[in-house]
Amino acid sequence: MKIVVLMKRVPDLVEDLEVDGSGKALATEHLKLTVNEFDDHALEEGLLLKETSGGELTVVALDAADVDKMLFTALAKGADRVLKITGAANVEGNTGLAAVFEEVLSAQEHDLILTGVQAADDRDGQLGPIVAALLDVPCVEVVTQVEVGEPGEGMVTVHKEYSGGVVAELEISLPAVLGIQAARQSPRYAPVSKVRQIQQSATIETLAGAGESSGAAAGGGSGFSVVEMTAPETGAGAQMLAGVDELMAVLEAKGVV
Amino acid sequence: MPERSTYKTTTARRAPRDEGFVQDEQVILEGVDISGQWNKMYEPREIVDYDLTHLEELTAIPGAESMGWCYQCAQCIPACPVDTAGGDYGPRKIFRRLQTGMDLFDHQDMWLCTSCQNCVRVCPKEVDMVEIMPAARAQAVLDGRNVPGELLEMFQNVAEYGNPMGESARRRTRWTRKAGVDIRLLPKNPGPVDVLWFVGDYYAFHNRGVDAAQAMARVFSRLGVDFGILGVDERTDGDSQRLAGEPGLFEEVAEHNLEQFGKYEFGKIVVSGPHAYNAIKNEYPRVSHGKTGGDTYPVEHYTQFLAQQVDALAPLLSGSFARKVTFHDPCYLGRHNGEYDAPRRLLEAVPGIEFVEMYRCKAQGYCCGGGGGGMWLDGFAAEHQMERLSENRVKEAVEVGAEVLAVCCPYEVSRFEDAVKSTDNDGKLEVLDIIEILDACMEPIGEGVA
Ligand code: SF4
Ligand code: SF4
């Protein structure tokens, strides 16, 4: 089975994020990027699948700060190939990004495409569905487990989470796109000595992405534009009460008791 | 180096009396009556060959060979702080378990050693746990075999942010704002300095460590020390990561720090922590960072640096600290690097102080439990020990009547403060870094000084 994991780097929320002068985007001066944690889970689920059912796992990522380290880390964890797409840094939103991925995927053998169900900069989780739509293959989101073999050739069984703790078991025919919510186990640790060793010997395959034209190919850009970006307003804050008497006074003042 | 003992073990089993064990036989030899149980030396012996696969797997790891040298004399067991804390631990026990089939890679024993070195001090066979455990752990981490999640999270944080807490590197200098004195950030203001102060993670990020860092900056200022810090370019020293089984990560942060040291002109490095001291002094010279050999820098722990200037320091200590104080020797300043006097000389210089030693001090000092990755394994250790090592130590400090437990390792303030609470000694024992005591005895300076 050919497994492809789509990964991206997102702003690291450990840093204090600042809005730039335009008021429409994050200031990039001190912006630190980190791996999208959901993509990390997608990679883990892919590695577990590969370990149990065999196959080849390829990671595809857009060029970004420290992307090489992320890709070497993926190799150290057990990925077979890593592809870096250059020249597509300015793609617009998920539509543009999905178009770039679609272009790459069309030229790669793929049975199962895994990606994070969402990202710190994409809470809508639209990347997986748009890629699936462009490839005209089925898609399941919020997946927590993938199994091959059960339903037979060309099928996988997936667990999809719904709110309220309901889990559906779905059979899906391949090729397909899955948006991974969480892998069966937390993403494995890649020992630094292994990553450094691989850095010396392995190569990252580079592909030139079509860049902005891809967005156009997918139907003329993402279809939305950012009007304003601001930090959330901080509320008035909590009032600390010293004891039951104060609590009663507040409740009485509010007319609750 | 002692010769390697063979693993084939022979166990003598006393045969039951009714199986021909000869008692009270009358024997006269050359006119001398040697009757008695003389022949028990010749009772039947049973040879037992253990399956030594797991022991041999361990001793085949470079660095872990000496595990096989143990001859079971048991001197190490009362020396082992983990055993004292109810961990059923120590090299003798580990060797015996390995011999009888334990797979260390599948057992908690892999992670409980704090690399305190107290067993090495007493072992006649030079079984060196400080070499064995990091080598074995490195193999476990490399193979992904049962590594505690807390450690992996810490490694991940260091790999991503350069500090075990996962704090933003940009916040490394936040503590300087309220120090009350100017602190030179070398990346912004490079020029030569006498002292490059390697601040360390806990001083930079931990709320109680910050108190000590600010105290240090003030003491340096009052002494007129010409110093600078690496600020946002400093990374963790890497010693704990190395001991916990991530040598690659250690090399990565060491290379980074060495690169920073190489950018500036300074007389010596002064460090806040014993682990930074150990790393820069003993381990960094082995890290080549792209060159043929590593770099050796003159490095001093802050207590050593200040103890040399105690004549200049003493007149500045105008206040009095009339309290009963004891001192905890950090394993990596004391046992590992032989420095027992410098911290005591500083404490003796404090006016009004009543100093009292704990029973286990200096070379025999008890471990706080934070070394060798223990700092991140309190939860794990709690499952396998009766108490935390820090709790055992705090009880001793209370027992000798101390009101203040003085420390000089950035790991320890938080460890011991937690232990004071969990042993119900809140209000009885205060934990202070020596630098905080010195600072408290000096005239306040500037804004923000408590
Ligand atoms: S002191 Fe050394 S030789 Fe003796 S039991 Fe301990 S490890 Fe073995
Ligand atoms: S180094 Fe310390 S903790 Fe480890 S086995 Fe020896 S005495 Fe025990």
XYZ file of C-alpha atoms and ligand atoms in Angstrom:
723
model
C 0.000 0.000 0.000
C 1.233 3.463 -0.881
C 0.632 5.822 2.017
C 1.134 9.556 1.549
C 1.117 11.904 4.524
C 0.576 15.601 3.874
C 2.289 17.740 6.498
C 2.703 21.428 7.090
C 4.336 23.817 9.486
C 2.209 26.220 11.474
C 2.871 29.148 13.833
C 4.055 27.875 17.219
C 1.549 28.893 19.869
C 4.235 28.784 22.553
C 5.352 32.152 21.216
C 3.394 35.347 21.741
C 1.762 35.935 18.382
C 1.650 39.497 17.091
C -0.356 41.040 14.272
C 1.708 42.907 11.700
C 1.309 46.532 10.552
C -1.298 45.690 7.918
C -3.623 44.389 10.629
C -4.410 41.400 8.433
C -1.645 38.909 9.098
C 0.740 37.652 11.759
C 4.008 39.493 12.196
C 6.680 37.166 10.901
C 9.752 38.725 12.529
C 9.720 36.496 15.597
C 7.300 33.908 14.265
C 8.486 30.401 15.001
C 7.000 27.553 13.034
C 6.401 24.072 14.354
C 4.908 20.890 12.946
C 1.122 20.847 12.889
C 0.444 18.429 15.733
C -2.468 16.798 13.884
C -0.152 16.089 10.954
C 2.228 14.488 13.418
C -0.622 12.187 14.445
C -1.361 11.476 10.778
C 2.279 10.458 10.336
C 2.130 8.241 13.411
C -1.026 6.479 12.231
C 0.600 6.031 8.817
C 3.727 4.526 10.390
C 1.634 2.143 12.502
C -0.258 1.063 9.373
C 2.981 0.528 7.504
C 4.389 -1.514 10.366
C 1.358 -3.791 10.592
C 0.388 -4.074 6.927
C 3.498 -3.190 4.979
C 3.750 -0.632 2.224
C 5.611 2.533 1.500
C 5.164 5.825 3.298
C 5.913 9.167 1.676
C 5.718 12.522 3.427
C 4.917 15.627 1.372
C 5.383 19.129 2.785
C 5.583 22.684 1.568
C 8.888 24.463 1.962
C 8.918 26.512 5.185
C 11.252 27.412 8.033
C 12.903 24.262 9.461
C 10.957 22.007 7.117
C 14.108 19.987 6.387
C 14.455 19.078 10.046
C 10.810 18.022 10.125
C 11.312 15.824 7.050
C 14.530 14.238 8.353
C 12.687 13.571 11.602
C 9.941 11.817 9.603
C 12.598 9.652 7.956
C 14.111 8.867 11.355
C 10.686 7.754 12.542
C 10.330 5.361 9.632
C 9.084 7.212 6.530
C 10.517 5.851 3.262
C 10.538 9.031 1.189
C 10.144 12.734 1.822
C 9.163 15.362 -0.746
C 9.552 19.092 -0.347
C 7.523 21.396 -2.559
C 9.277 24.657 -3.280
C 8.081 27.869 -4.850
C 4.564 27.608 -3.469
C 4.968 29.731 -0.361
C 2.329 32.219 -1.436
C -0.540 29.844 -2.002
C -3.837 31.200 -0.769
C -5.553 29.326 2.008
C -6.626 25.713 1.892
C -7.861 25.920 -1.688
C -4.442 26.939 -2.933
C -2.622 24.505 -0.673
C -4.902 21.640 -1.688
C -4.293 22.427 -5.354
C -0.547 22.226 -4.835
C -0.900 18.901 -3.021
C -3.261 17.590 -5.724
C -0.711 18.381 -8.392
C 1.984 16.491 -6.510
C -0.305 13.571 -5.692
C -1.370 13.174 -9.311
C 2.220 12.373 -10.150
C 2.726 9.999 -7.177
C 1.272 6.578 -6.620
C -1.118 6.755 -3.698
C -3.664 4.514 -2.037
C -4.170 6.269 1.252
C -3.646 9.966 1.857
C -3.442 11.019 5.480
C -3.341 14.521 6.862
C -4.160 16.272 10.125
C -7.856 16.922 10.563
C -7.100 20.542 11.340
C -4.258 22.889 12.197
C -3.545 25.851 14.430
C -4.035 28.078 11.372
C -6.950 26.070 9.975
C -9.592 25.206 12.550
C -12.139 24.501 9.775
C -10.258 21.399 8.725
C -10.942 21.927 5.038
C -7.622 20.754 3.602
C -8.441 17.036 3.494
C -11.909 17.434 1.923
C -10.658 19.856 -0.767
C -7.763 17.557 -1.703
C -10.244 14.665 -1.897
C -12.610 16.717 -4.038
C -9.833 17.675 -6.435
C -8.709 14.049 -6.709
C -12.326 12.879 -6.853
C -11.821 10.293 -4.111
C -13.730 9.701 -0.841
C -12.778 11.466 2.365
C -13.407 10.829 6.061
C -12.616 13.433 8.704
C -11.970 13.169 12.471
C -10.462 9.706 12.126
C -8.886 8.031 15.162
C -7.943 4.627 13.801
C -7.269 3.027 10.447
C -7.178 -0.703 9.735
C -6.431 -2.522 6.527
C -7.226 -6.067 5.537
C -10.589 -6.555 7.224
C -12.925 -5.570 4.390
C -10.558 -6.997 1.769
C -8.549 -5.602 -1.116
C -8.755 -1.920 -1.786
C -10.654 -1.083 1.384
C -9.821 0.204 4.837
C -11.849 0.390 8.026
C -11.688 3.674 9.894
C -13.020 4.966 13.184
C -14.582 8.377 12.992
C -15.340 10.352 16.119
C -18.531 12.283 16.625
C -19.316 14.598 19.504
C -20.701 13.045 22.644
C -18.275 10.143 22.494
C -19.991 8.401 19.572
C -17.640 6.511 17.269
C -18.625 5.266 13.837
C -16.844 2.453 12.070
C -16.733 3.070 8.349
C -15.442 1.054 5.432
C -13.946 3.142 2.729
C -12.599 2.217 -0.689
C -9.174 3.336 -1.768
C -7.742 5.647 -2.806
C -9.084 7.927 -0.106
C -8.188 10.926 2.012
C -8.395 10.695 5.804
C -8.265 13.645 8.212
C -6.591 12.264 11.332
C -7.758 13.512 14.723
C -5.439 11.323 16.800
C -3.276 8.313 16.144
C -3.695 5.134 18.195
C -0.624 6.091 20.184
C 1.048 9.420 20.794
C 3.536 10.344 18.059
C 6.826 8.535 18.587
C 10.009 10.314 19.571
C 12.814 10.461 17.047
C 16.186 10.243 18.832
C 18.338 13.169 17.779
C 21.338 10.959 17.023
C 19.184 9.067 14.527
C 17.930 12.282 12.936
C 21.479 13.585 12.661
C 22.665 10.339 11.117
C 19.880 10.436 8.534
C 20.643 14.072 7.820
C 24.090 12.934 6.675
C 22.910 10.138 4.411
C 19.338 10.674 3.227
C 18.075 13.141 0.668
C 14.961 15.243 0.523
C 13.386 15.108 -2.936
C 12.454 18.570 -4.123
C 9.568 19.388 -6.438
C 8.728 22.804 -7.822
C 5.143 23.662 -6.959
C 3.068 25.687 -9.389
C 2.589 28.377 -6.784
C -0.167 30.908 -7.201
C -1.386 29.539 -10.502
C -2.549 26.450 -8.597
C -5.075 28.497 -6.716
C -6.426 29.715 -10.029
C -6.592 26.183 -11.367
C -8.740 25.213 -8.417
C -11.237 27.869 -9.223
C -9.768 31.303 -8.766
C -8.153 31.660 -5.404
C -9.478 30.694 -2.021
C -12.607 32.737 -2.389
C -12.102 34.691 0.792
C -9.867 37.457 1.998
C -8.815 38.530 5.455
C -10.482 41.781 6.479
C -8.941 42.186 9.905
C -6.832 40.174 12.364
C -6.850 41.017 16.073
C -6.026 39.371 19.353
C -9.163 38.200 21.168
C -10.516 40.789 23.571
C -9.670 39.965 27.116
C -12.681 39.802 29.380
C -13.128 41.772 32.574
C -11.429 38.955 34.458
C -12.625 36.857 37.338
C -13.622 38.251 40.701
C -11.967 36.380 43.557
C -14.316 35.782 46.456
C -12.937 35.394 49.938
C -15.680 33.232 51.383
C -19.270 32.054 51.460
C -20.551 35.390 52.767
C -19.173 37.226 49.761
C -20.580 34.578 47.466
C -24.025 34.988 49.053
C -23.782 38.771 48.684
C -23.025 38.392 44.972
C -25.865 35.925 44.472
C -28.261 38.213 46.322
C -27.154 41.240 44.312
C -27.815 39.280 41.125
C -31.220 38.277 42.436
C -30.408 34.568 42.317
C -31.309 33.963 45.959
C 40.977 -1.791 35.423
C 39.729 -4.848 37.245
C 39.529 -7.973 35.200
C 36.153 -8.921 33.946
C 34.656 -11.684 36.014
C 33.106 -14.596 34.249
C 29.348 -14.831 34.280
C 29.162 -18.526 34.968
C 27.901 -18.670 38.470
C 28.252 -21.568 40.813
C 25.880 -21.882 43.667
C 26.549 -24.252 46.505
C 23.450 -25.852 47.890
C 23.676 -27.561 51.213
C 22.434 -31.087 50.941
C 19.803 -32.126 53.474
C 21.172 -33.924 56.510
C 19.612 -37.195 55.613
C 21.349 -37.222 52.253
C 24.651 -38.340 53.544
C 25.749 -35.139 55.252
C 28.220 -36.397 57.767
C 27.950 -34.880 61.216
C 30.041 -35.291 64.296
C 32.292 -37.886 62.755
C 35.152 -38.872 64.925
C 38.350 -37.929 63.139
C 41.777 -37.960 64.596
C 44.481 -36.604 62.352
C 48.097 -37.063 63.395
C 46.980 -37.299 66.965
C 44.773 -34.188 66.793
C 41.030 -34.520 67.209
C 39.428 -32.662 64.314
C 35.957 -34.090 64.759
C 32.975 -31.970 63.856
C 31.415 -30.676 60.690
C 34.827 -30.625 59.052
C 33.613 -32.212 55.891
C 30.941 -29.645 55.040
C 33.383 -28.142 52.578
C 32.968 -31.284 50.588
C 29.223 -31.532 50.559
C 27.637 -32.056 47.160
C 27.508 -28.873 45.048
C 24.983 -28.098 42.448
C 26.045 -26.031 39.473
C 23.356 -23.704 38.154
C 23.787 -22.116 34.746
C 21.532 -19.130 34.344
C 20.310 -17.865 31.042
C 22.498 -14.808 30.807
C 21.038 -13.403 27.587
C 19.773 -10.194 29.155
C 22.911 -9.572 31.170
C 25.055 -10.145 28.123
C 22.878 -7.904 25.983
C 23.485 -5.124 28.494
C 27.219 -5.605 28.968
C 27.686 -5.660 25.186
C 26.669 -1.984 25.056
C 29.775 0.217 25.006
C 29.912 1.952 28.378
C 27.839 -0.677 30.179
C 30.524 -3.384 30.356
C 31.292 -2.873 34.033
C 27.842 -4.139 35.039
C 29.325 -7.588 34.561
C 32.133 -7.023 37.058
C 29.903 -7.051 40.143
C 30.843 -9.738 42.683
C 27.854 -9.134 44.952
C 29.657 -7.701 47.969
C 26.654 -5.407 48.557
C 28.603 -2.372 49.720
C 26.691 -0.290 47.203
C 23.240 -0.978 48.587
C 23.338 1.166 51.750
C 25.042 3.853 49.670
C 22.254 3.989 47.100
C 19.761 6.788 47.814
C 17.063 5.092 45.752
C 17.316 1.977 47.906
C 17.202 4.124 51.044
C 13.994 5.695 49.736
C 12.447 2.250 49.445
C 13.225 1.653 45.802
C 14.754 -1.819 46.293
C 17.651 -0.685 44.171
C 21.405 -0.473 43.663
C 23.909 -2.132 41.336
C 24.144 -5.323 43.354
C 20.405 -5.905 43.092
C 20.322 -4.961 39.429
C 23.178 -7.337 38.619
C 21.502 -10.169 40.464
C 18.199 -9.548 38.708
C 19.946 -9.485 35.352
C 21.670 -12.727 36.216
C 18.379 -14.371 37.033
C 16.674 -13.247 33.872
C 15.499 -9.643 34.204
C 15.350 -7.682 30.968
C 16.456 -4.203 31.999
C 14.824 -2.797 28.860
C 11.512 -3.965 30.205
C 11.957 -2.954 33.840
C 11.688 0.171 35.965
C 15.300 -0.327 37.139
C 16.388 1.262 33.859
C 15.096 4.677 34.932
C 15.454 4.951 38.720
C 19.203 5.622 38.966
C 19.907 9.315 39.518
C 23.581 8.943 38.534
C 24.492 10.258 41.990
C 27.758 8.250 41.983
C 27.576 7.209 45.611
C 27.760 3.501 44.745
C 30.783 4.088 42.530
C 32.511 5.647 45.522
C 32.299 2.429 47.540
C 32.417 -0.284 44.863
C 35.651 -2.293 44.965
C 35.016 -3.629 41.469
C 34.537 -0.252 39.777
C 31.063 -1.047 38.607
C 30.230 2.388 37.222
C 26.524 3.129 37.183
C 27.184 6.652 35.931
C 28.503 5.096 32.722
C 26.255 2.050 32.597
C 22.846 3.650 32.938
C 23.216 6.461 30.374
C 24.611 3.948 27.858
C 21.766 1.504 28.461
C 19.175 4.275 28.353
C 20.598 5.619 25.110
C 19.988 2.191 23.606
C 16.444 2.141 24.990
C 15.729 5.594 23.534
C 17.252 4.633 20.186
C 15.157 1.478 19.993
C 12.057 3.121 21.478
C 11.840 0.523 24.248
C 9.612 1.517 27.173
C 10.977 5.026 27.674
C 8.827 6.917 30.222
C 6.603 9.453 28.473
C 7.701 12.242 30.825
C 11.261 11.888 29.568
C 10.255 11.836 25.912
C 8.238 14.978 26.413
C 11.231 16.649 28.009
C 13.526 15.549 25.151
C 10.994 16.872 22.649
C 10.914 20.224 24.432
C 14.684 20.495 24.407
C 14.845 19.525 20.737
C 12.218 22.096 19.832
C 12.873 24.965 22.247
C 16.292 24.369 23.758
C 14.928 24.021 27.293
C 13.166 21.174 29.101
C 10.105 23.234 30.012
C 9.131 23.914 26.423
C 9.275 27.647 27.047
C 9.772 30.102 24.243
C 13.479 30.881 23.850
C 12.504 34.526 23.555
C 11.410 34.523 27.193
C 14.829 33.498 28.438
C 15.680 37.059 29.406
C 12.357 38.024 30.942
C 13.752 37.596 34.467
C 16.305 40.360 33.830
C 13.642 43.071 33.760
C 13.069 43.012 37.484
C 16.592 42.253 38.643
C 17.080 45.871 39.623
C 20.472 46.069 37.924
C 21.624 46.301 34.334
C 22.466 42.999 32.751
C 24.522 42.926 29.615
C 23.031 40.776 26.873
C 26.014 39.730 24.786
C 24.066 39.152 21.535
C 22.986 42.810 21.628
C 26.082 44.207 23.212
C 29.062 41.962 22.330
C 32.359 43.409 23.574
C 34.734 41.635 25.899
C 33.673 40.761 29.456
C 35.492 39.138 32.343
C 32.707 36.674 33.028
C 30.262 34.941 30.743
C 27.515 33.916 33.120
C 25.715 30.779 31.906
C 22.355 31.354 33.569
C 20.605 28.021 32.959
C 16.970 27.014 32.436
C 15.666 26.963 35.989
C 17.142 30.340 36.843
C 15.691 31.763 33.637
C 12.223 30.203 33.630
C 11.208 28.740 36.986
C 9.534 31.247 39.299
C 11.793 30.395 42.254
C 14.827 30.087 40.007
C 14.166 33.609 38.782
C 14.523 34.837 42.372
C 17.991 33.320 42.516
C 18.962 34.658 39.085
C 17.983 38.161 40.101
C 19.876 37.782 43.370
C 22.957 36.649 41.446
C 22.809 39.646 39.114
C 22.626 41.967 42.106
C 25.481 40.265 43.958
C 27.655 40.401 40.820
C 26.828 44.076 40.388
C 27.667 44.991 43.966
C 30.940 43.119 43.627
C 31.671 45.020 40.436
C 31.891 41.877 38.315
C 32.111 42.647 34.604
C 29.691 40.051 33.253
C 27.399 39.291 30.339
C 24.877 36.584 29.460
C 23.963 34.788 26.233
C 20.286 35.666 26.714
C 17.987 34.206 24.069
C 20.938 32.398 22.471
C 21.611 30.214 25.509
C 20.310 26.632 25.446
C 20.097 24.017 28.153
C 23.517 22.619 29.107
C 22.451 19.117 28.013
C 23.944 17.178 30.937
C 20.629 15.779 32.145
C 19.606 14.808 28.622
C 22.884 12.938 28.205
C 22.430 11.088 31.498
C 18.800 10.308 30.713
C 19.766 8.612 27.448
C 19.742 11.224 24.681
C 23.419 11.722 23.719
C 22.472 13.098 20.291
C 20.396 15.812 21.869
C 23.216 16.576 24.292
C 25.601 17.010 21.373
C 23.164 19.246 19.555
C 22.724 21.681 22.446
C 26.415 21.487 23.361
C 27.409 22.385 19.805
C 25.021 25.285 19.884
C 26.341 26.601 23.201
C 29.951 26.140 22.122
C 29.210 28.117 18.988
C 27.854 30.950 21.139
C 30.881 30.844 23.473
C 33.072 31.127 20.383
C 31.454 34.412 19.385
C 32.548 36.403 22.422
C 35.644 37.415 24.282
C 35.535 36.575 27.968
C 37.855 35.508 30.743
C 35.875 32.610 32.151
C 32.459 31.035 32.265
C 30.585 31.123 35.565
C 27.593 28.808 35.823
C 24.592 28.738 38.145
C 24.223 24.985 38.145
C 26.368 21.941 38.950
C 25.127 20.157 35.823
C 26.186 23.041 33.596
C 29.501 22.985 35.438
C 29.948 19.266 34.877
C 28.922 19.497 31.225
C 31.107 22.447 30.259
C 34.078 21.215 32.275
C 34.028 17.488 31.535
C 31.779 16.823 28.570
C 31.941 19.802 26.200
C 35.651 19.275 25.483
C 34.655 15.954 23.864
C 32.134 17.610 21.555
C 33.847 18.506 18.317
C 31.162 20.737 16.769
C 32.479 20.513 13.254
C 36.123 20.830 14.235
C 38.661 18.148 14.913
C 38.575 18.591 18.669
C 36.312 20.164 21.232
C 36.820 23.383 23.118
C 37.855 23.655 26.714
C 36.784 26.764 28.578
C 37.714 27.825 32.071
C 34.508 27.317 34.025
C 33.553 27.846 37.658
C 30.435 27.175 39.632
C 29.164 30.431 41.122
C 30.029 29.315 44.649
C 33.639 28.761 43.543
C 33.766 32.100 41.777
C 32.406 33.966 44.794
C 34.374 31.994 47.394
C 37.585 33.196 45.752
C 36.381 36.745 46.378
C 35.084 36.179 49.862
C 37.331 38.963 51.229
C 35.661 41.454 48.932
C 32.256 39.925 49.533
C 32.300 39.844 53.336
C 32.312 43.644 53.877
C 29.242 43.899 51.644
C 27.291 41.551 53.901
C 25.984 44.247 56.206
C 22.795 42.514 57.260
C 22.506 39.612 59.622
C 21.045 36.183 58.899
C 20.582 34.802 62.402
C 19.156 31.420 61.508
C 20.163 27.806 61.753
C 21.213 26.731 58.286
C 22.223 23.412 56.786
C 23.561 22.730 53.326
C 22.786 20.087 50.735
C 25.793 19.062 48.596
C 24.699 18.732 44.976
C 26.019 15.414 43.584
C 27.471 17.062 40.492
C 29.361 19.748 42.371
C 30.464 17.533 45.255
C 30.969 13.873 44.492
C 31.364 14.268 40.751
C 33.650 17.286 40.815
C 35.095 17.310 44.304
C 33.950 20.756 45.410
C 32.711 20.716 49.002
C 34.353 23.835 50.456
C 33.251 26.748 48.276
C 29.562 26.712 49.281
C 30.493 26.282 52.955
C 32.960 29.165 52.821
C 30.220 31.428 51.493
C 27.790 30.351 54.198
C 30.409 30.840 56.903
C 30.865 34.423 55.677
C 27.210 35.213 56.342
C 26.887 37.269 59.544
C 24.821 35.738 62.323
C 24.429 32.359 60.664
C 24.471 29.159 62.704
C 25.692 26.419 60.405
C 24.900 22.784 61.013
C 25.878 19.785 58.898
C 23.498 17.010 58.035
C 24.610 13.442 58.806
C 25.041 12.580 55.150
C 27.219 15.317 53.750
C 30.156 16.026 51.466
C 31.351 12.828 49.752
C 28.567 10.903 51.450
C 25.897 13.474 50.654
C 22.427 12.212 49.945
C 20.990 12.801 46.471
C 18.013 15.132 45.838
C 16.664 12.765 43.204
C 16.852 15.262 40.361
C 19.918 13.945 38.549
C 20.114 11.582 35.607
C 16.686 12.637 34.344
C 15.096 12.183 37.782
C 13.970 15.799 37.597
C 11.267 14.703 35.152
C 10.536 11.297 36.615
C 8.999 12.108 39.984
C 5.695 10.542 38.971
C 7.408 7.442 37.620
C 9.639 7.097 40.686
C 6.668 7.501 43.024
C 5.250 4.256 41.645
C 8.381 2.318 42.557
C 9.650 3.969 45.737
C 8.266 4.550 49.210
C 9.156 8.221 49.127
C 10.890 10.780 46.996
C 14.596 11.275 47.611
C 13.948 14.957 48.215
C 11.489 14.015 50.981
C 14.064 11.791 52.649
C 16.557 14.644 52.530
C 14.181 17.289 53.855
C 13.399 15.081 56.859
C 17.104 14.911 57.627
C 17.428 18.693 57.465
C 14.553 19.023 59.933
C 16.079 16.375 62.159
C 19.361 18.263 62.550
C 17.315 21.266 63.625
C 17.845 23.435 60.571
C 15.447 26.290 59.852
C 16.905 26.868 56.412
C 18.052 24.338 53.841
C 20.635 26.095 51.696
C 21.215 24.812 48.163
C 23.316 25.800 45.178
C 21.756 23.791 42.368
C 18.909 25.304 40.360
C 16.989 21.999 40.354
C 16.817 21.873 44.106
C 14.788 24.816 45.307
C 11.616 23.575 43.657
C 12.306 19.915 44.509
C 12.902 20.591 48.186
C 10.092 23.119 48.509
C 7.681 20.485 47.203
C 9.163 17.949 49.615
C 8.823 20.354 52.562
C 5.104 20.573 51.811
C 4.569 16.866 51.207
C 6.344 15.925 54.449
C 4.220 18.387 56.470
C 7.171 20.598 57.277
C 5.632 23.738 55.855
C 6.688 26.682 57.973
C 9.428 24.678 59.699
C 12.014 24.630 56.946
C 12.742 27.244 54.322
C 14.653 26.362 51.158
C 16.973 29.056 49.850
C 19.674 29.238 47.241
C 22.951 30.401 48.810
C 22.909 33.362 46.435
C 19.539 34.418 47.870
C 21.008 34.396 51.384
C 23.978 36.506 50.275
C 21.706 38.933 48.465
C 19.405 39.232 51.469
C 22.368 40.306 53.621
C 23.364 43.125 51.291
C 22.031 46.669 51.050
C 19.060 46.722 48.695
C 19.753 48.326 45.333
C 17.566 49.752 42.615
C 13.954 49.167 41.783
C 12.243 45.855 42.152
C 14.479 44.608 44.924
C 12.407 42.859 47.507
S 29.724 -2.616 45.552
Fe 30.245 -3.166 43.438
S 30.875 -5.304 43.501
Fe 29.876 -4.866 45.445
S 27.758 -5.511 45.094
Fe 27.849 -3.340 44.607
S 28.264 -3.257 42.421
Fe 28.708 -5.342 43.097
S 24.484 6.083 40.975
Fe 23.355 6.561 42.851
S 21.199 6.146 42.357
Fe 22.439 5.131 40.778
S 22.668 3.046 41.554
Fe 24.467 4.224 42.234
S 23.942 4.956 44.275
Fe 22.021 4.274 43.315
